[in-house]
């Protein structure tokens, strides 16, 4: 017979593992000294160690392999256990493949965002009209996320991709969180979808000339000064803001594509020549 330490070295498993197998009833010592409590194992018990290792290679848990090690487990029982394990592994492979697909999509979007991500970039450009689903509401600025989430859920329920560029149109923006702002939020859609009591579909008008400021924005804080920064830049370009047309803010980075604390955003102010 071998003491537990010697048997552990012989079998290639730890003493802790052997004690765990004992507790689970997978591999009881051949003999336990009543006075010292020492555990002793026989050479024949190496077979059980090798069988446990073999079951582990098949992905079976210790609990699943218990009936396979003790008693008179039939081949039918073994076949059923292995088929169940095979189905479980197939599900895991399918889930892993879905995760790989999502990761690949994220990598493509990161590469695309890197191509346009020039923080602090000012320019003059036109803005094309786009078909959007939108909600317009008068509410405190700190409830903007609730409005965006409502819109995303609605477009998702009609088969549209919710994780796209999101546009916030500030029809009236209050100076503090407690005061009400007139806010419109919009997500591009590939085709007309049904209107609801709150969500509408329309062609968001384009802008012939607009000033744009691409910047990094903290979505957890409402202290972004992009519009003020952009207006200061406009003052030196020979243009002036068209106050009759509301300012827009476009979230270029979707919620799921934020890595870190900041997202890429673009402030857009319609302008005309002085």
PDB file of N, CA and C in Angstrom, residues 196-271:
ATOM      1  N   UNK A 196     -45.661  54.760 -34.088  1.00  0.00           N
ATOM      2  CA  UNK A 196     -46.387  54.429 -32.865  1.00  0.00           C
ATOM      3  C   UNK A 196     -46.943  55.729 -32.307  1.00  0.00           C
ATOM      4  N   UNK A 197     -47.492  55.643 -31.104  1.00  0.00           N
ATOM      5  CA  UNK A 197     -47.991  56.872 -30.500  1.00  0.00           C
ATOM      6  C   UNK A 197     -46.889  57.879 -30.258  1.00  0.00           C
ATOM      7  N   UNK A 198     -45.650  57.391 -30.087  1.00  0.00           N
ATOM      8  CA  UNK A 198     -44.540  58.282 -29.785  1.00  0.00           C
ATOM      9  C   UNK A 198     -43.471  58.276 -30.867  1.00  0.00           C
ATOM     10  N   UNK A 199     -43.173  57.119 -31.406  1.00  0.00           N
ATOM     11  CA  UNK A 199     -42.109  57.014 -32.403  1.00  0.00           C
ATOM     12  C   UNK A 199     -42.669  57.317 -33.790  1.00  0.00           C
ATOM     13  N   UNK A 200     -42.010  58.203 -34.496  1.00  0.00           N
ATOM     14  CA  UNK A 200     -42.422  58.590 -35.848  1.00  0.00           C
ATOM     15  C   UNK A 200     -41.280  58.288 -36.828  1.00  0.00           C
ATOM     16  N   UNK A 201     -41.660  58.184 -38.104  1.00  0.00           N
ATOM     17  CA  UNK A 201     -40.685  57.977 -39.167  1.00  0.00           C
ATOM     18  C   UNK A 201     -40.751  59.182 -40.105  1.00  0.00           C
ATOM     19  N   UNK A 202     -39.593  59.746 -40.423  1.00  0.00           N
ATOM     20  CA  UNK A 202     -39.575  60.839 -41.392  1.00  0.00           C
ATOM     21  C   UNK A 202     -38.186  60.967 -41.999  1.00  0.00           C
ATOM     22  N   UNK A 203     -38.107  61.793 -43.004  1.00  0.00           N
ATOM     23  CA  UNK A 203     -36.841  62.091 -43.652  1.00  0.00           C
ATOM     24  C   UNK A 203     -36.227  63.283 -42.927  1.00  0.00           C
ATOM     25  N   UNK A 204     -35.174  63.023 -42.158  1.00  0.00           N
ATOM     26  CA  UNK A 204     -34.511  64.134 -41.495  1.00  0.00           C
ATOM     27  C   UNK A 204     -33.843  65.001 -42.553  1.00  0.00           C
ATOM     28  N   UNK A 205     -34.170  66.292 -42.580  1.00  0.00           N
ATOM     29  CA  UNK A 205     -33.649  67.136 -43.658  1.00  0.00           C
ATOM     30  C   UNK A 205     -32.133  67.288 -43.608  1.00  0.00           C
ATOM     31  N   UNK A 206     -31.560  67.456 -44.789  1.00  0.00           N
ATOM     32  CA  UNK A 206     -30.135  67.694 -44.863  1.00  0.00           C
ATOM     33  C   UNK A 206     -29.800  69.152 -44.616  1.00  0.00           C
ATOM     34  N   UNK A 207     -28.525  69.467 -44.687  1.00  0.00           N
ATOM     35  CA  UNK A 207     -28.049  70.838 -44.529  1.00  0.00           C
ATOM     36  C   UNK A 207     -27.094  71.130 -45.685  1.00  0.00           C
ATOM     37  N   UNK A 208     -27.350  72.241 -46.361  1.00  0.00           N
ATOM     38  CA  UNK A 208     -26.490  72.598 -47.488  1.00  0.00           C
ATOM     39  C   UNK A 208     -25.090  72.947 -47.015  1.00  0.00           C
ATOM     40  N   UNK A 209     -25.002  73.695 -45.918  1.00  0.00           N
ATOM     41  CA  UNK A 209     -23.713  74.043 -45.330  1.00  0.00           C
ATOM     42  C   UNK A 209     -23.818  73.923 -43.819  1.00  0.00           C
ATOM     43  N   UNK A 210     -22.835  73.267 -43.226  1.00  0.00           N
ATOM     44  CA  UNK A 210     -22.817  73.104 -41.778  1.00  0.00           C
ATOM     45  C   UNK A 210     -21.377  73.054 -41.297  1.00  0.00           C
ATOM     46  N   UNK A 211     -21.184  73.519 -40.088  1.00  0.00           N
ATOM     47  CA  UNK A 211     -19.882  73.399 -39.435  1.00  0.00           C
ATOM     48  C   UNK A 211     -19.912  72.173 -38.543  1.00  0.00           C
ATOM     49  N   UNK A 212     -18.814  71.431 -38.547  1.00  0.00           N
ATOM     50  CA  UNK A 212     -18.758  70.155 -37.828  1.00  0.00           C
ATOM     51  C   UNK A 212     -17.543  70.124 -36.905  1.00  0.00           C
ATOM     52  N   UNK A 213     -17.737  69.540 -35.726  1.00  0.00           N
ATOM     53  CA  UNK A 213     -16.644  69.381 -34.764  1.00  0.00           C
ATOM     54  C   UNK A 213     -16.675  67.949 -34.233  1.00  0.00           C
ATOM     55  N   UNK A 214     -15.693  67.144 -34.637  1.00  0.00           N
ATOM     56  CA  UNK A 214     -15.579  65.764 -34.157  1.00  0.00           C
ATOM     57  C   UNK A 214     -14.758  65.763 -32.873  1.00  0.00           C
ATOM     58  N   UNK A 215     -15.281  65.092 -31.845  1.00  0.00           N
ATOM     59  CA  UNK A 215     -14.645  65.173 -30.523  1.00  0.00           C
ATOM     60  C   UNK A 215     -14.978  63.926 -29.713  1.00  0.00           C
ATOM     61  N   UNK A 216     -14.234  63.733 -28.635  1.00  0.00           N
ATOM     62  CA  UNK A 216     -14.502  62.661 -27.685  1.00  0.00           C
ATOM     63  C   UNK A 216     -15.416  63.202 -26.598  1.00  0.00           C
ATOM     64  N   UNK A 217     -16.473  62.451 -26.303  1.00  0.00           N
ATOM     65  CA  UNK A 217     -17.496  62.928 -25.371  1.00  0.00           C
ATOM     66  C   UNK A 217     -17.746  61.876 -24.290  1.00  0.00           C
ATOM     67  N   UNK A 218     -17.883  62.334 -23.055  1.00  0.00           N
ATOM     68  CA  UNK A 218     -18.191  61.429 -21.941  1.00  0.00           C
ATOM     69  C   UNK A 218     -19.703  61.282 -21.831  1.00  0.00           C
ATOM     70  N   UNK A 219     -20.260  60.098 -22.179  1.00  0.00           N
ATOM     71  CA  UNK A 219     -21.726  59.941 -22.156  1.00  0.00           C
ATOM     72  C   UNK A 219     -22.313  59.915 -20.757  1.00  0.00           C
ATOM     73  N   UNK A 220     -21.458  59.821 -19.728  1.00  0.00           N
ATOM     74  CA  UNK A 220     -21.949  59.775 -18.354  1.00  0.00           C
ATOM     75  C   UNK A 220     -22.043  61.168 -17.720  1.00  0.00           C
ATOM     76  N   UNK A 221     -21.617  62.191 -18.455  1.00  0.00           N
ATOM     77  CA  UNK A 221     -21.648  63.558 -17.925  1.00  0.00           C
ATOM     78  C   UNK A 221     -22.321  64.490 -18.933  1.00  0.00           C
ATOM     79  N   UNK A 222     -22.979  65.510 -18.416  1.00  0.00           N
ATOM     80  CA  UNK A 222     -23.630  66.475 -19.297  1.00  0.00           C
ATOM     81  C   UNK A 222     -22.880  67.809 -19.220  1.00  0.00           C
ATOM     82  N   UNK A 223     -21.589  67.742 -19.494  1.00  0.00           N
ATOM     83  CA  UNK A 223     -20.794  68.968 -19.453  1.00  0.00           C
ATOM     84  C   UNK A 223     -20.029  69.173 -20.757  1.00  0.00           C
ATOM     85  N   UNK A 224     -20.525  68.561 -21.842  1.00  0.00           N
ATOM     86  CA  UNK A 224     -19.848  68.676 -23.132  1.00  0.00           C
ATOM     87  C   UNK A 224     -19.991  70.102 -23.667  1.00  0.00           C
ATOM     88  N   UNK A 225     -18.889  70.688 -24.022  1.00  0.00           N
ATOM     89  CA  UNK A 225     -18.869  72.063 -24.524  1.00  0.00           C
ATOM     90  C   UNK A 225     -18.603  72.092 -26.027  1.00  0.00           C
ATOM     91  N   UNK A 226     -18.911  71.000 -26.728  1.00  0.00           N
ATOM     92  CA  UNK A 226     -18.588  70.915 -28.152  1.00  0.00           C
ATOM     93  C   UNK A 226     -19.290  72.004 -28.960  1.00  0.00           C
ATOM     94  N   UNK A 227     -20.578  72.241 -28.675  1.00  0.00           N
ATOM     95  CA  UNK A 227     -21.316  73.249 -29.445  1.00  0.00           C
ATOM     96  C   UNK A 227     -20.719  74.634 -29.248  1.00  0.00           C
ATOM     97  N   UNK A 228     -20.356  74.974 -28.002  1.00  0.00           N
ATOM     98  CA  UNK A 228     -19.744  76.274 -27.731  1.00  0.00           C
ATOM     99  C   UNK A 228     -18.393  76.396 -28.422  1.00  0.00           C
ATOM    100  N   UNK A 229     -17.611  75.288 -28.385  1.00  0.00           N
ATOM    101  CA  UNK A 229     -16.313  75.281 -29.045  1.00  0.00           C
ATOM    102  C   UNK A 229     -16.470  75.463 -30.547  1.00  0.00           C
ATOM    103  N   UNK A 230     -17.483  74.782 -31.100  1.00  0.00           N
ATOM    104  CA  UNK A 230     -17.720  74.880 -32.539  1.00  0.00           C
ATOM    105  C   UNK A 230     -18.159  76.289 -32.922  1.00  0.00           C
ATOM    106  N   UNK A 231     -19.016  76.916 -32.133  1.00  0.00           N
ATOM    107  CA  UNK A 231     -19.467  78.273 -32.426  1.00  0.00           C
ATOM    108  C   UNK A 231     -18.308  79.267 -32.393  1.00  0.00           C
ATOM    109  N   UNK A 232     -17.388  79.062 -31.457  1.00  0.00           N
ATOM    110  CA  UNK A 232     -16.218  79.940 -31.402  1.00  0.00           C
ATOM    111  C   UNK A 232     -15.366  79.784 -32.658  1.00  0.00           C
ATOM    112  N   UNK A 233     -15.278  78.543 -33.173  1.00  0.00           N
ATOM    113  CA  UNK A 233     -14.504  78.308 -34.408  1.00  0.00           C
ATOM    114  C   UNK A 233     -15.206  78.937 -35.604  1.00  0.00           C
ATOM    115  N   UNK A 234     -16.531  78.840 -35.656  1.00  0.00           N
ATOM    116  CA  UNK A 234     -17.307  79.392 -36.767  1.00  0.00           C
ATOM    117  C   UNK A 234     -17.066  80.893 -36.889  1.00  0.00           C
ATOM    118  N   UNK A 235     -16.920  81.571 -35.745  1.00  0.00           N
ATOM    119  CA  UNK A 235     -16.762  83.030 -35.748  1.00  0.00           C
ATOM    120  C   UNK A 235     -15.554  83.487 -36.562  1.00  0.00           C
ATOM    121  N   UNK A 236     -14.576  82.639 -36.730  1.00  0.00           N
ATOM    122  CA  UNK A 236     -13.383  83.014 -37.474  1.00  0.00           C
ATOM    123  C   UNK A 236     -13.338  82.487 -38.885  1.00  0.00           C
ATOM    124  N   UNK A 237     -14.451  81.980 -39.394  1.00  0.00           N
ATOM    125  CA  UNK A 237     -14.459  81.365 -40.729  1.00  0.00           C
ATOM    126  C   UNK A 237     -15.184  82.181 -41.784  1.00  0.00           C
ATOM    127  N   UNK A 238     -15.781  83.288 -41.399  1.00  0.00           N
ATOM    128  CA  UNK A 238     -16.577  84.040 -42.358  1.00  0.00           C
ATOM    129  C   UNK A 238     -17.988  83.516 -42.486  1.00  0.00           C
ATOM    130  N   UNK A 239     -18.409  82.648 -41.569  1.00  0.00           N
ATOM    131  CA  UNK A 239     -19.767  82.116 -41.542  1.00  0.00           C
ATOM    132  C   UNK A 239     -20.431  82.515 -40.225  1.00  0.00           C
ATOM    133  N   UNK A 240     -21.726  82.297 -40.149  1.00  0.00           N
ATOM    134  CA  UNK A 240     -22.453  82.507 -38.910  1.00  0.00           C
ATOM    135  C   UNK A 240     -23.507  81.411 -38.773  1.00  0.00           C
ATOM    136  N   UNK A 241     -23.858  81.049 -37.545  1.00  0.00           N
ATOM    137  CA  UNK A 241     -24.863  79.999 -37.335  1.00  0.00           C
ATOM    138  C   UNK A 241     -26.239  80.431 -37.822  1.00  0.00           C
ATOM    139  N   UNK A 242     -26.975  79.468 -38.372  1.00  0.00           N
ATOM    140  CA  UNK A 242     -28.374  79.675 -38.716  1.00  0.00           C
ATOM    141  C   UNK A 242     -29.215  79.304 -37.500  1.00  0.00           C
ATOM    142  N   UNK A 243     -29.622  80.304 -36.744  1.00  0.00           N
ATOM    143  CA  UNK A 243     -30.280  80.053 -35.462  1.00  0.00           C
ATOM    144  C   UNK A 243     -31.643  79.398 -35.634  1.00  0.00           C
ATOM    145  N   UNK A 244     -32.246  79.523 -36.826  1.00  0.00           N
ATOM    146  CA  UNK A 244     -33.589  78.951 -37.030  1.00  0.00           C
ATOM    147  C   UNK A 244     -33.553  77.432 -37.153  1.00  0.00           C
ATOM    148  N   UNK A 245     -32.371  76.864 -37.426  1.00  0.00           N
ATOM    149  CA  UNK A 245     -32.243  75.409 -37.578  1.00  0.00           C
ATOM    150  C   UNK A 245     -31.521  74.866 -36.353  1.00  0.00           C
ATOM    151  N   UNK A 246     -32.085  73.853 -35.674  1.00  0.00           N
ATOM    152  CA  UNK A 246     -31.490  73.383 -34.426  1.00  0.00           C
ATOM    153  C   UNK A 246     -30.140  72.691 -34.617  1.00  0.00           C
ATOM    154  N   UNK A 247     -29.345  72.782 -33.568  1.00  0.00           N
ATOM    155  CA  UNK A 247     -28.036  72.120 -33.529  1.00  0.00           C
ATOM    156  C   UNK A 247     -28.242  70.615 -33.396  1.00  0.00           C
ATOM    157  N   UNK A 248     -27.356  69.852 -34.031  1.00  0.00           N
ATOM    158  CA  UNK A 248     -27.410  68.390 -33.919  1.00  0.00           C
ATOM    159  C   UNK A 248     -26.127  67.862 -33.276  1.00  0.00           C
ATOM    160  N   UNK A 249     -26.291  66.753 -32.598  1.00  0.00           N
ATOM    161  CA  UNK A 249     -25.142  66.022 -32.067  1.00  0.00           C
ATOM    162  C   UNK A 249     -25.292  64.566 -32.507  1.00  0.00           C
ATOM    163  N   UNK A 250     -24.267  64.037 -33.155  1.00  0.00           N
ATOM    164  CA  UNK A 250     -24.328  62.667 -33.650  1.00  0.00           C
ATOM    165  C   UNK A 250     -23.352  61.810 -32.845  1.00  0.00           C
ATOM    166  N   UNK A 251     -23.868  60.731 -32.252  1.00  0.00           N
ATOM    167  CA  UNK A 251     -23.005  59.762 -31.577  1.00  0.00           C
ATOM    168  C   UNK A 251     -22.455  58.818 -32.639  1.00  0.00           C
ATOM    169  N   UNK A 252     -21.185  58.994 -33.002  1.00  0.00           N
ATOM    170  CA  UNK A 252     -20.574  58.156 -34.027  1.00  0.00           C
ATOM    171  C   UNK A 252     -20.235  56.768 -33.496  1.00  0.00           C
ATOM    172  N   UNK A 253     -20.037  56.658 -32.198  1.00  0.00           N
ATOM    173  CA  UNK A 253     -19.752  55.366 -31.553  1.00  0.00           C
ATOM    174  C   UNK A 253     -21.028  54.863 -30.884  1.00  0.00           C
ATOM    175  N   UNK A 254     -21.464  53.666 -31.244  1.00  0.00           N
ATOM    176  CA  UNK A 254     -22.670  53.100 -30.623  1.00  0.00           C
ATOM    177  C   UNK A 254     -22.385  52.707 -29.178  1.00  0.00           C
ATOM    178  N   UNK A 255     -23.462  52.471 -28.421  1.00  0.00           N
ATOM    179  CA  UNK A 255     -23.307  52.108 -27.012  1.00  0.00           C
ATOM    180  C   UNK A 255     -22.412  50.884 -26.832  1.00  0.00           C
ATOM    181  N   UNK A 256     -22.608  49.871 -27.686  1.00  0.00           N
ATOM    182  CA  UNK A 256     -21.862  48.621 -27.545  1.00  0.00           C
ATOM    183  C   UNK A 256     -20.405  48.750 -27.963  1.00  0.00           C
ATOM    184  N   UNK A 257     -20.077  49.840 -28.661  1.00  0.00           N
ATOM    185  CA  UNK A 257     -18.714  50.003 -29.169  1.00  0.00           C
ATOM    186  C   UNK A 257     -17.886  50.973 -28.344  1.00  0.00           C
ATOM    187  N   UNK A 258     -18.402  51.354 -27.172  1.00  0.00           N
ATOM    188  CA  UNK A 258     -17.624  52.232 -26.290  1.00  0.00           C
ATOM    189  C   UNK A 258     -16.637  51.381 -25.500  1.00  0.00           C
ATOM    190  N   UNK A 259     -15.355  51.638 -25.688  1.00  0.00           N
ATOM    191  CA  UNK A 259     -14.307  50.949 -24.934  1.00  0.00           C
ATOM    192  C   UNK A 259     -13.572  52.014 -24.128  1.00  0.00           C
ATOM    193  N   UNK A 260     -13.771  52.003 -22.821  1.00  0.00           N
ATOM    194  CA  UNK A 260     -13.271  53.085 -21.999  1.00  0.00           C
ATOM    195  C   UNK A 260     -14.428  53.968 -21.584  1.00  0.00           C
ATOM    196  N   UNK A 261     -14.171  55.232 -21.334  1.00  0.00           N
ATOM    197  CA  UNK A 261     -15.181  56.143 -20.796  1.00  0.00           C
ATOM    198  C   UNK A 261     -15.758  57.081 -21.852  1.00  0.00           C
ATOM    199  N   UNK A 262     -15.098  57.193 -23.022  1.00  0.00           N
ATOM    200  CA  UNK A 262     -15.488  58.205 -23.997  1.00  0.00           C
ATOM    201  C   UNK A 262     -16.028  57.585 -25.280  1.00  0.00           C
ATOM    202  N   UNK A 263     -16.881  58.334 -25.945  1.00  0.00           N
ATOM    203  CA  UNK A 263     -17.374  57.944 -27.262  1.00  0.00           C
ATOM    204  C   UNK A 263     -17.091  59.078 -28.247  1.00  0.00           C
ATOM    205  N   UNK A 264     -16.910  58.687 -29.521  1.00  0.00           N
ATOM    206  CA  UNK A 264     -16.677  59.669 -30.567  1.00  0.00           C
ATOM    207  C   UNK A 264     -18.014  60.287 -30.965  1.00  0.00           C
ATOM    208  N   UNK A 265     -18.061  61.605 -31.021  1.00  0.00           N
ATOM    209  CA  UNK A 265     -19.290  62.312 -31.358  1.00  0.00           C
ATOM    210  C   UNK A 265     -18.974  63.463 -32.307  1.00  0.00           C
ATOM    211  N   UNK A 266     -20.011  63.941 -32.969  1.00  0.00           N
ATOM    212  CA  UNK A 266     -19.857  65.059 -33.903  1.00  0.00           C
ATOM    213  C   UNK A 266     -20.946  66.086 -33.618  1.00  0.00           C
ATOM    214  N   UNK A 267     -20.525  67.309 -33.324  1.00  0.00           N
ATOM    215  CA  UNK A 267     -21.461  68.421 -33.178  1.00  0.00           C
ATOM    216  C   UNK A 267     -21.617  69.097 -34.535  1.00  0.00           C
ATOM    217  N   UNK A 268     -22.865  69.415 -34.900  1.00  0.00           N
ATOM    218  CA  UNK A 268     -23.132  70.008 -36.216  1.00  0.00           C
ATOM    219  C   UNK A 268     -24.009  71.244 -36.034  1.00  0.00           C
ATOM    220  N   UNK A 269     -23.528  72.360 -36.551  1.00  0.00           N
ATOM    221  CA  UNK A 269     -24.261  73.616 -36.496  1.00  0.00           C
ATOM    222  C   UNK A 269     -24.470  74.105 -37.935  1.00  0.00           C
ATOM    223  N   UNK A 270     -25.730  74.308 -38.367  1.00  0.00           N
ATOM    224  CA  UNK A 270     -25.979  74.842 -39.707  1.00  0.00           C
ATOM    225  C   UNK A 270     -25.467  76.282 -39.802  1.00  0.00           C
ATOM    226  N   UNK A 271     -24.867  76.634 -40.964  1.00  0.00           N
ATOM    227  CA  UNK A 271     -24.258  77.957 -41.096  1.00  0.00           C
ATOM    228  C   UNK A 271     -24.619  78.582 -42.449  1.00  0.00           C
TER     229      UNK A 271
END
